[in-house]
Amino acid sequence: MTDQSQIDALRDIEISPRSLLIDGKTTAASDGATLDVISPLNGRVLTTTAAGTADDATRAIASARAAFEDGRWRNMPPAERKKIMLKWADLIEAEALELAVMGVRDNGTEIGMALRAEPGSAVGTLRWYAEAIDKIYGEIAPTAPEFLGLIHHEPIGVVAAIIPWNFPLMIAAWKLGPALAAGNSVVLKPSETASLSLIRLCELALEAGLPPGVLNVITGEGRVVGEALSTSMDVDVIAFTGSGGTGRKLMMASAQSNMKRCYLELGGKSANVVFADTKDLAQAAAVSAAGIFRNSGQVCVAGSRLLVERSIHDEFVEALGRAAATMKVGDPLDLSTQAGAINNATQLDQNLQFVETAQAEGGTLFQGGTQILRNTGGYFMEPTIITDVAQSHSVAQKEVFGPVLAVTPFDTEEEAVRLANATNYGLAGGVWTNDISRAHRMVRAMHTGVVHVNTYGGPDVTVPMGGVKQSGNGADKSLHAFGKFLDLKTAWFKL
Ligand code: TXE
């Protein structure tokens, strides 16, 4: 168990400037430029990272390609690769506290959640995929006797993993685990506003024995290095989590270059549907509050639309409001904090703007809605509940990615389904009911990648996580994630 004094001992330690990682070596950007890392805890410069250039991205891609072509990783016996990945997970686990604190100072997530969801989750994910390395078999097709049809699974080549800021280690591990376990090489691009712990996580891979060039890290601006990766003729796969706008650019860049595969996880506007027959409404309210307000709503699957049966609407919103009001928002490095900082100033402004627009469009500000703890210099916002939201309102259609919940009542199951599906997104959702048949009907009817039933959040690495509609394509997690990083090859023999 971590105690507060261990965290406090790390909260102010100096973080040295971070470099790129190309071909196993740390290196400055080709033009020497750096980016300031601003801490959302106090608005101050924490350190700098290298502002990679397009040339740097090209060098990293070339290094990844060379590593792939000479087979230093993909042709290593599976048991050896497994050993290296397991050792990597051990090294991350040994540094979990340092990684979590550095990550929180960089991205603002509350430390209690960061410890579990960042190094904790990354370790579990990497171990899970490492264990799978020597358990993926080819297939023999059921052919006529004079033929033999073999199906091989082959690594694809160079994967560009483009990572967002909300859970950098967890989400990176969802890409790195299956991509590396499958034998590919990777160029990883962290977010400008959450790169520090992720760079360290990748350095640990080298310390664990991952051969140079197999994993390269390019920090810098998305429009520079991200674009260089997406337009490259020598990247085979993009594995991305981030905004829909960037997702579109990646698909266009793919079409205009080498038609590389683009796997996109683009967030959502997930409906959390509460029926009046829910067994424990108080618990449903508490879990629903956590499902939108933890990490200040900066969670791709956040239950950001509450659809609640009209007969319990007022009672439920009151209960949820009480749960939200008692959540401790503030110092992300305090173990008792339940919602930390907003990652960056732009995101905070955007959140506040959503609240204004929601009211202008006819919504009612039930609770919250303002920036708090200004004296810290950091970016904090109250958990916010907006009622009387119609599905046409922006707050019901657009991802806020902040602690803002939009509430809409419904009268029938049919109406609940219609409202739940009435957005362009389809990442996640929730259903609360004591009627097992209704729960199954809702799971079938909700057009999303994940449906939580009588809970919200927390599915582990054993199950896929990915969106439908404009929430993206191609799932992270589970054995299905290998499909993104392995090609099928048929060998057809005449016997
Ligand atoms: O995302 P971007 P931002 C949503 C959320 C949030 C909004 C903006 O709604 O408010 O996106 O966040 C890299 N080519 N999500 O600005 O820009 C960028 O450097 C290639 C939802 O951070 O999409 C970073 O590494 N790459 C979400 C990554 O893309 C580019 C998580 C994501 O940044 C690029 C985060 C380009 N042209 C934000 N431009 C989720 N699905 O959970 C930027 N990048």
mmCIF file of N, CA and C in Angstrom, residues 184-272:
data_model
loop_
_atom_site.group_PDB
_atom_site.id
_atom_site.type_symbol
_atom_site.label_atom_id
_atom_site.label_comp_id
_atom_site.label_asym_id
_atom_site.label_seq_id
_atom_site.Cartn_x
_atom_site.Cartn_y
_atom_site.Cartn_z
ATOM 1 N N ASN A 184 6.054 -6.855 -34.249
ATOM 2 C CA ASN A 184 6.237 -5.626 -35.030
ATOM 3 C C ASN A 184 7.266 -4.704 -34.381
ATOM 4 N N SER A 185 7.670 -3.662 -35.121
ATOM 5 C CA SER A 185 8.430 -2.555 -34.547
ATOM 6 C C SER A 185 7.473 -1.383 -34.377
ATOM 7 N N VAL A 186 7.792 -0.502 -33.448
ATOM 8 C CA VAL A 186 6.861 0.595 -33.132
ATOM 9 C C VAL A 186 7.595 1.933 -33.072
ATOM 10 N N VAL A 187 6.946 2.957 -33.616
ATOM 11 C CA VAL A 187 7.335 4.339 -33.322
ATOM 12 C C VAL A 187 6.176 4.928 -32.523
ATOM 13 N N LEU A 188 6.474 5.350 -31.311
ATOM 14 C CA LEU A 188 5.413 5.827 -30.433
ATOM 15 C C LEU A 188 5.484 7.344 -30.301
ATOM 16 N N LYS A 189 4.313 7.971 -30.421
ATOM 17 C CA LYS A 189 4.243 9.423 -30.241
ATOM 18 C C LYS A 189 3.323 9.751 -29.073
ATOM 19 N N PRO A 190 3.924 10.198 -27.952
ATOM 20 C CA PRO A 190 3.088 10.590 -26.811
ATOM 21 C C PRO A 190 2.411 11.930 -27.087
ATOM 22 N N SER A 191 1.428 12.258 -26.274
ATOM 23 C CA SER A 191 0.778 13.569 -26.366
ATOM 24 C C SER A 191 1.729 14.658 -25.865
ATOM 25 N N GLU A 192 1.579 15.843 -26.429
ATOM 26 C CA GLU A 192 2.383 16.995 -25.987
ATOM 27 C C GLU A 192 2.174 17.252 -24.492
ATOM 28 N N THR A 193 0.977 16.928 -23.981
ATOM 29 C CA THR A 193 0.661 17.305 -22.600
ATOM 30 C C THR A 193 0.658 16.109 -21.645
ATOM 31 N N ALA A 194 1.291 15.026 -22.025
ATOM 32 C CA ALA A 194 1.431 13.877 -21.104
ATOM 33 C C ALA A 194 2.439 12.890 -21.655
ATOM 34 N N SER A 195 3.711 13.315 -21.673
ATOM 35 C CA SER A 195 4.698 12.426 -22.297
ATOM 36 C C SER A 195 5.716 11.857 -21.309
ATOM 37 N N LEU A 196 5.849 12.496 -20.139
ATOM 38 C CA LEU A 196 7.019 12.192 -19.298
ATOM 39 C C LEU A 196 7.058 10.740 -18.818
ATOM 40 N N SER A 197 5.970 10.272 -18.231
ATOM 41 C CA SER A 197 5.991 8.904 -17.696
ATOM 42 C C SER A 197 6.063 7.887 -18.835
ATOM 43 N N LEU A 198 5.502 8.250 -19.974
ATOM 44 C CA LEU A 198 5.499 7.316 -21.107
ATOM 45 C C LEU A 198 6.899 7.157 -21.711
ATOM 46 N N ILE A 199 7.649 8.255 -21.736
ATOM 47 C CA ILE A 199 9.032 8.142 -22.229
ATOM 48 C C ILE A 199 9.805 7.181 -21.313
ATOM 49 N N ARG A 200 9.611 7.359 -20.008
ATOM 50 C CA ARG A 200 10.318 6.485 -19.050
ATOM 51 C C ARG A 200 9.892 5.027 -19.223
ATOM 52 N N LEU A 201 8.598 4.809 -19.424
ATOM 53 C CA LEU A 201 8.113 3.438 -19.626
ATOM 54 C C LEU A 201 8.824 2.792 -20.826
ATOM 55 N N CYS A 202 9.046 3.584 -21.868
ATOM 56 C CA CYS A 202 9.701 3.030 -23.063
ATOM 57 C C CYS A 202 11.198 2.826 -22.827
ATOM 58 N N GLU A 203 11.818 3.705 -22.046
ATOM 59 C CA GLU A 203 13.233 3.486 -21.708
ATOM 60 C C GLU A 203 13.386 2.149 -20.965
ATOM 61 N N LEU A 204 12.416 1.854 -20.121
ATOM 62 C CA LEU A 204 12.495 0.605 -19.346
ATOM 63 C C LEU A 204 12.428 -0.621 -20.264
ATOM 64 N N ALA A 205 11.776 -0.477 -21.413
ATOM 65 C CA ALA A 205 11.726 -1.600 -22.357
ATOM 66 C C ALA A 205 13.130 -1.950 -22.832
ATOM 67 N N LEU A 206 13.927 -0.905 -23.090
ATOM 68 C CA LEU A 206 15.311 -1.153 -23.525
ATOM 69 C C LEU A 206 16.115 -1.793 -22.405
ATOM 70 N N GLU A 207 15.890 -1.280 -21.183
ATOM 71 C CA GLU A 207 16.604 -1.868 -20.033
ATOM 72 C C GLU A 207 16.243 -3.339 -19.858
ATOM 73 N N ALA A 208 15.039 -3.692 -20.250
ATOM 74 C CA ALA A 208 14.601 -5.088 -20.112
ATOM 75 C C ALA A 208 15.171 -5.980 -21.215
ATOM 76 N N GLY A 209 15.787 -5.363 -22.236
ATOM 77 C CA GLY A 209 16.408 -6.161 -23.288
ATOM 78 C C GLY A 209 15.724 -6.095 -24.641
ATOM 79 N N LEU A 210 14.735 -5.220 -24.784
ATOM 80 C CA LEU A 210 14.131 -5.058 -26.113
ATOM 81 C C LEU A 210 15.212 -4.515 -27.042
ATOM 82 N N PRO A 211 15.445 -5.160 -28.183
ATOM 83 C CA PRO A 211 16.556 -4.704 -29.040
ATOM 84 C C PRO A 211 16.345 -3.270 -29.530
ATOM 85 N N PRO A 212 17.444 -2.510 -29.702
ATOM 86 C CA PRO A 212 17.347 -1.135 -30.191
ATOM 87 C C PRO A 212 16.562 -1.089 -31.504
ATOM 88 N N GLY A 213 15.811 -0.030 -31.681
ATOM 89 C CA GLY A 213 15.079 0.161 -32.929
ATOM 90 C C GLY A 213 13.683 -0.442 -32.928
ATOM 91 N N VAL A 214 13.449 -1.383 -32.024
ATOM 92 C CA VAL A 214 12.132 -2.047 -32.017
ATOM 93 C C VAL A 214 11.066 -1.113 -31.438
ATOM 94 N N LEU A 215 11.493 -0.246 -30.518
ATOM 95 C CA LEU A 215 10.557 0.739 -29.961
ATOM 96 C C LEU A 215 11.247 2.095 -29.911
ATOM 97 N N ASN A 216 10.735 3.026 -30.700
ATOM 98 C CA ASN A 216 11.289 4.388 -30.758
ATOM 99 C C ASN A 216 10.232 5.360 -30.249
ATOM 100 N N VAL A 217 10.695 6.459 -29.637
ATOM 101 C CA VAL A 217 9.740 7.433 -29.105
ATOM 102 C C VAL A 217 10.046 8.809 -29.677
ATOM 103 N N ILE A 218 9.012 9.415 -30.262
ATOM 104 C CA ILE A 218 9.165 10.751 -30.825
ATOM 105 C C ILE A 218 8.181 11.679 -30.138
ATOM 106 N N THR A 219 8.703 12.570 -29.297
ATOM 107 C CA THR A 219 7.825 13.584 -28.707
ATOM 108 C C THR A 219 7.774 14.784 -29.645
ATOM 109 N N GLY A 220 6.788 15.642 -29.385
ATOM 110 C CA GLY A 220 6.684 16.850 -30.202
ATOM 111 C C GLY A 220 5.248 17.109 -30.580
ATOM 112 N N GLU A 221 5.070 18.051 -31.477
ATOM 113 C CA GLU A 221 3.716 18.462 -31.824
ATOM 114 C C GLU A 221 3.058 17.485 -32.789
ATOM 115 N N GLY A 222 1.766 17.272 -32.558
ATOM 116 C CA GLY A 222 1.012 16.357 -33.419
ATOM 117 C C GLY A 222 1.066 16.773 -34.880
ATOM 118 N N ARG A 223 0.931 18.084 -35.089
ATOM 119 C CA ARG A 223 0.868 18.523 -36.490
ATOM 120 C C ARG A 223 2.226 18.399 -37.186
ATOM 121 N N VAL A 224 3.290 18.152 -36.420
ATOM 122 C CA VAL A 224 4.609 17.964 -37.035
ATOM 123 C C VAL A 224 4.959 16.471 -37.067
ATOM 124 N N VAL A 225 5.218 15.904 -35.904
ATOM 125 C CA VAL A 225 5.661 14.498 -35.926
ATOM 126 C C VAL A 225 4.504 13.545 -36.191
ATOM 127 N N GLY A 226 3.317 13.872 -35.646
ATOM 128 C CA GLY A 226 2.160 13.007 -35.908
ATOM 129 C C GLY A 226 1.886 12.955 -37.396
ATOM 130 N N GLU A 227 1.959 14.121 -37.999
ATOM 131 C CA GLU A 227 1.689 14.171 -39.434
ATOM 132 C C GLU A 227 2.768 13.428 -40.225
ATOM 133 N N ALA A 228 4.024 13.572 -39.791
ATOM 134 C CA ALA A 228 5.099 12.864 -40.507
ATOM 135 C C ALA A 228 4.873 11.348 -40.435
ATOM 136 N N LEU A 229 4.391 10.872 -39.309
ATOM 137 C CA LEU A 229 4.120 9.435 -39.187
ATOM 138 C C LEU A 229 2.966 9.033 -40.090
ATOM 139 N N SER A 230 1.920 9.857 -40.089
ATOM 140 C CA SER A 230 0.720 9.443 -40.813
ATOM 141 C C SER A 230 0.877 9.535 -42.324
ATOM 142 N N THR A 231 1.784 10.409 -42.786
ATOM 143 C CA THR A 231 1.976 10.531 -44.234
ATOM 144 C C THR A 231 3.133 9.659 -44.738
ATOM 145 N N SER A 232 3.822 8.994 -43.829
ATOM 146 C CA SER A 232 4.987 8.199 -44.244
ATOM 147 C C SER A 232 4.581 7.047 -45.164
ATOM 148 N N MET A 233 5.456 6.766 -46.120
ATOM 149 C CA MET A 233 5.232 5.608 -47.006
ATOM 150 C C MET A 233 5.746 4.340 -46.338
ATOM 151 N N ASP A 234 6.355 4.483 -45.172
ATOM 152 C CA ASP A 234 7.021 3.328 -44.580
ATOM 153 C C ASP A 234 6.439 2.928 -43.215
ATOM 154 N N VAL A 235 5.290 3.495 -42.883
ATOM 155 C CA VAL A 235 4.553 3.053 -41.688
ATOM 156 C C VAL A 235 3.401 2.195 -42.187
ATOM 157 N N ASP A 236 3.228 1.028 -41.583
ATOM 158 C CA ASP A 236 2.205 0.104 -42.089
ATOM 159 C C ASP A 236 0.877 0.217 -41.358
ATOM 160 N N VAL A 237 0.938 0.583 -40.094
ATOM 161 C CA VAL A 237 -0.275 0.620 -39.267
ATOM 162 C C VAL A 237 -0.228 1.847 -38.367
ATOM 163 N N ILE A 238 -1.361 2.538 -38.245
ATOM 164 C CA ILE A 238 -1.482 3.581 -37.219
ATOM 165 C C ILE A 238 -2.442 3.068 -36.157
ATOM 166 N N ALA A 239 -2.002 3.131 -34.912
ATOM 167 C CA ALA A 239 -2.884 2.772 -33.804
ATOM 168 C C ALA A 239 -3.042 4.037 -32.976
ATOM 169 N N PHE A 240 -4.233 4.614 -33.007
ATOM 170 C CA PHE A 240 -4.440 5.973 -32.485
ATOM 171 C C PHE A 240 -5.551 6.014 -31.447
ATOM 172 N N THR A 241 -5.357 6.818 -30.408
ATOM 173 C CA THR A 241 -6.463 7.233 -29.540
ATOM 174 C C THR A 241 -6.398 8.738 -29.419
ATOM 175 N N GLY A 242 -7.523 9.393 -29.632
ATOM 176 C CA GLY A 242 -7.544 10.849 -29.554
ATOM 177 C C GLY A 242 -8.845 11.399 -30.088
ATOM 178 N N SER A 243 -8.777 12.572 -30.680
ATOM 179 C CA SER A 243 -10.001 13.260 -31.104
ATOM 180 C C SER A 243 -10.447 12.811 -32.492
ATOM 181 N N GLY A 244 -11.728 13.013 -32.763
ATOM 182 C CA GLY A 244 -12.281 12.675 -34.077
ATOM 183 C C GLY A 244 -11.626 13.483 -35.180
ATOM 184 N N GLY A 245 -11.326 14.750 -34.884
ATOM 185 C CA GLY A 245 -10.710 15.603 -35.901
ATOM 186 C C GLY A 245 -9.372 15.049 -36.346
ATOM 187 N N THR A 246 -8.558 14.638 -35.388
ATOM 188 C CA THR A 246 -7.257 14.060 -35.749
ATOM 189 C C THR A 246 -7.466 12.713 -36.446
ATOM 190 N N GLY A 247 -8.432 11.948 -35.977
ATOM 191 C CA GLY A 247 -8.727 10.658 -36.628
ATOM 192 C C GLY A 247 -9.015 10.820 -38.118
ATOM 193 N N ARG A 248 -9.808 11.845 -38.428
ATOM 194 C CA ARG A 248 -10.116 12.112 -39.847
ATOM 195 C C ARG A 248 -8.843 12.419 -40.634
ATOM 196 N N LYS A 249 -7.982 13.259 -40.028
ATOM 197 C CA LYS A 249 -6.726 13.624 -40.720
ATOM 198 C C LYS A 249 -5.889 12.378 -40.978
ATOM 199 N N LEU A 250 -5.876 11.465 -40.015
ATOM 200 C CA LEU A 250 -5.063 10.260 -40.176
ATOM 201 C C LEU A 250 -5.586 9.420 -41.337
ATOM 202 N N MET A 251 -6.921 9.321 -41.426
ATOM 203 C CA MET A 251 -7.482 8.529 -42.531
ATOM 204 C C MET A 251 -7.172 9.171 -43.882
ATOM 205 N N MET A 252 -7.231 10.495 -43.924
ATOM 206 C CA MET A 252 -6.920 11.177 -45.186
ATOM 207 C C MET A 252 -5.442 10.983 -45.536
ATOM 208 N N ALA A 253 -4.586 11.104 -44.518
ATOM 209 C CA ALA A 253 -3.147 10.939 -44.766
ATOM 210 C C ALA A 253 -2.860 9.529 -45.254
ATOM 211 N N SER A 254 -3.570 8.571 -44.695
ATOM 212 C CA SER A 254 -3.390 7.192 -45.135
ATOM 213 C C SER A 254 -3.763 7.047 -46.603
ATOM 214 N N ALA A 255 -4.934 7.618 -46.962
ATOM 215 C CA ALA A 255 -5.404 7.509 -48.346
ATOM 216 C C ALA A 255 -4.433 8.190 -49.303
ATOM 217 N N GLN A 256 -3.820 9.283 -48.812
ATOM 218 C CA GLN A 256 -2.932 10.037 -49.705
ATOM 219 C C GLN A 256 -1.506 9.501 -49.712
ATOM 220 N N SER A 257 -1.212 8.529 -48.852
ATOM 221 C CA SER A 257 0.154 7.986 -48.850
ATOM 222 C C SER A 257 0.108 6.512 -49.260
ATOM 223 N N ASN A 258 0.364 5.623 -48.316
ATOM 224 C CA ASN A 258 0.479 4.207 -48.695
ATOM 225 C C ASN A 258 -0.715 3.359 -48.264
ATOM 226 N N MET A 259 -1.840 4.006 -47.972
ATOM 227 C CA MET A 259 -3.040 3.290 -47.536
ATOM 228 C C MET A 259 -2.784 2.430 -46.301
ATOM 229 N N LYS A 260 -1.960 2.962 -45.418
ATOM 230 C CA LYS A 260 -1.687 2.244 -44.163
ATOM 231 C C LYS A 260 -2.993 2.048 -43.406
ATOM 232 N N ARG A 261 -3.041 0.983 -42.632
ATOM 233 C CA ARG A 261 -4.250 0.755 -41.838
ATOM 234 C C ARG A 261 -4.341 1.764 -40.705
ATOM 235 N N CYS A 262 -5.540 2.259 -40.468
ATOM 236 C CA CYS A 262 -5.748 3.229 -39.387
ATOM 237 C C CYS A 262 -6.735 2.659 -38.389
ATOM 238 N N TYR A 263 -6.270 2.395 -37.199
ATOM 239 C CA TYR A 263 -7.171 1.944 -36.134
ATOM 240 C C TYR A 263 -7.365 3.102 -35.169
ATOM 241 N N LEU A 264 -8.613 3.487 -34.990
ATOM 242 C CA LEU A 264 -8.907 4.753 -34.307
ATOM 243 C C LEU A 264 -9.820 4.529 -33.109
ATOM 244 N N GLU A 265 -9.451 5.117 -31.981
ATOM 245 C CA GLU A 265 -10.341 5.156 -30.819
ATOM 246 C C GLU A 265 -10.577 6.626 -30.522
ATOM 247 N N LEU A 266 -11.818 7.080 -30.756
ATOM 248 C CA LEU A 266 -12.071 8.517 -30.856
ATOM 249 C C LEU A 266 -13.031 9.060 -29.804
ATOM 250 N N GLY A 267 -13.126 8.384 -28.676
ATOM 251 C CA GLY A 267 -13.957 8.933 -27.611
ATOM 252 C C GLY A 267 -15.437 8.743 -27.865
ATOM 253 N N GLY A 268 -16.270 9.386 -27.039
ATOM 254 C CA GLY A 268 -17.696 9.114 -27.154
ATOM 255 C C GLY A 268 -18.584 10.114 -26.460
ATOM 256 N N LYS A 269 -19.852 9.775 -26.455
ATOM 257 C CA LYS A 269 -20.883 10.570 -25.767
ATOM 258 C C LYS A 269 -21.798 9.527 -25.146
ATOM 259 N N SER A 270 -21.220 8.763 -24.237
ATOM 260 C CA SER A 270 -21.850 7.501 -23.825
ATOM 261 C C SER A 270 -23.055 7.723 -22.910
ATOM 262 N N ALA A 271 -24.127 6.976 -23.215
ATOM 263 C CA ALA A 271 -25.373 7.087 -22.449
ATOM 264 C C ALA A 271 -25.369 6.096 -21.296
ATOM 265 N N ASN A 272 -25.678 6.604 -20.124
ATOM 266 C CA ASN A 272 -25.822 5.770 -18.936
ATOM 267 C C ASN A 272 -27.317 5.783 -18.612
#
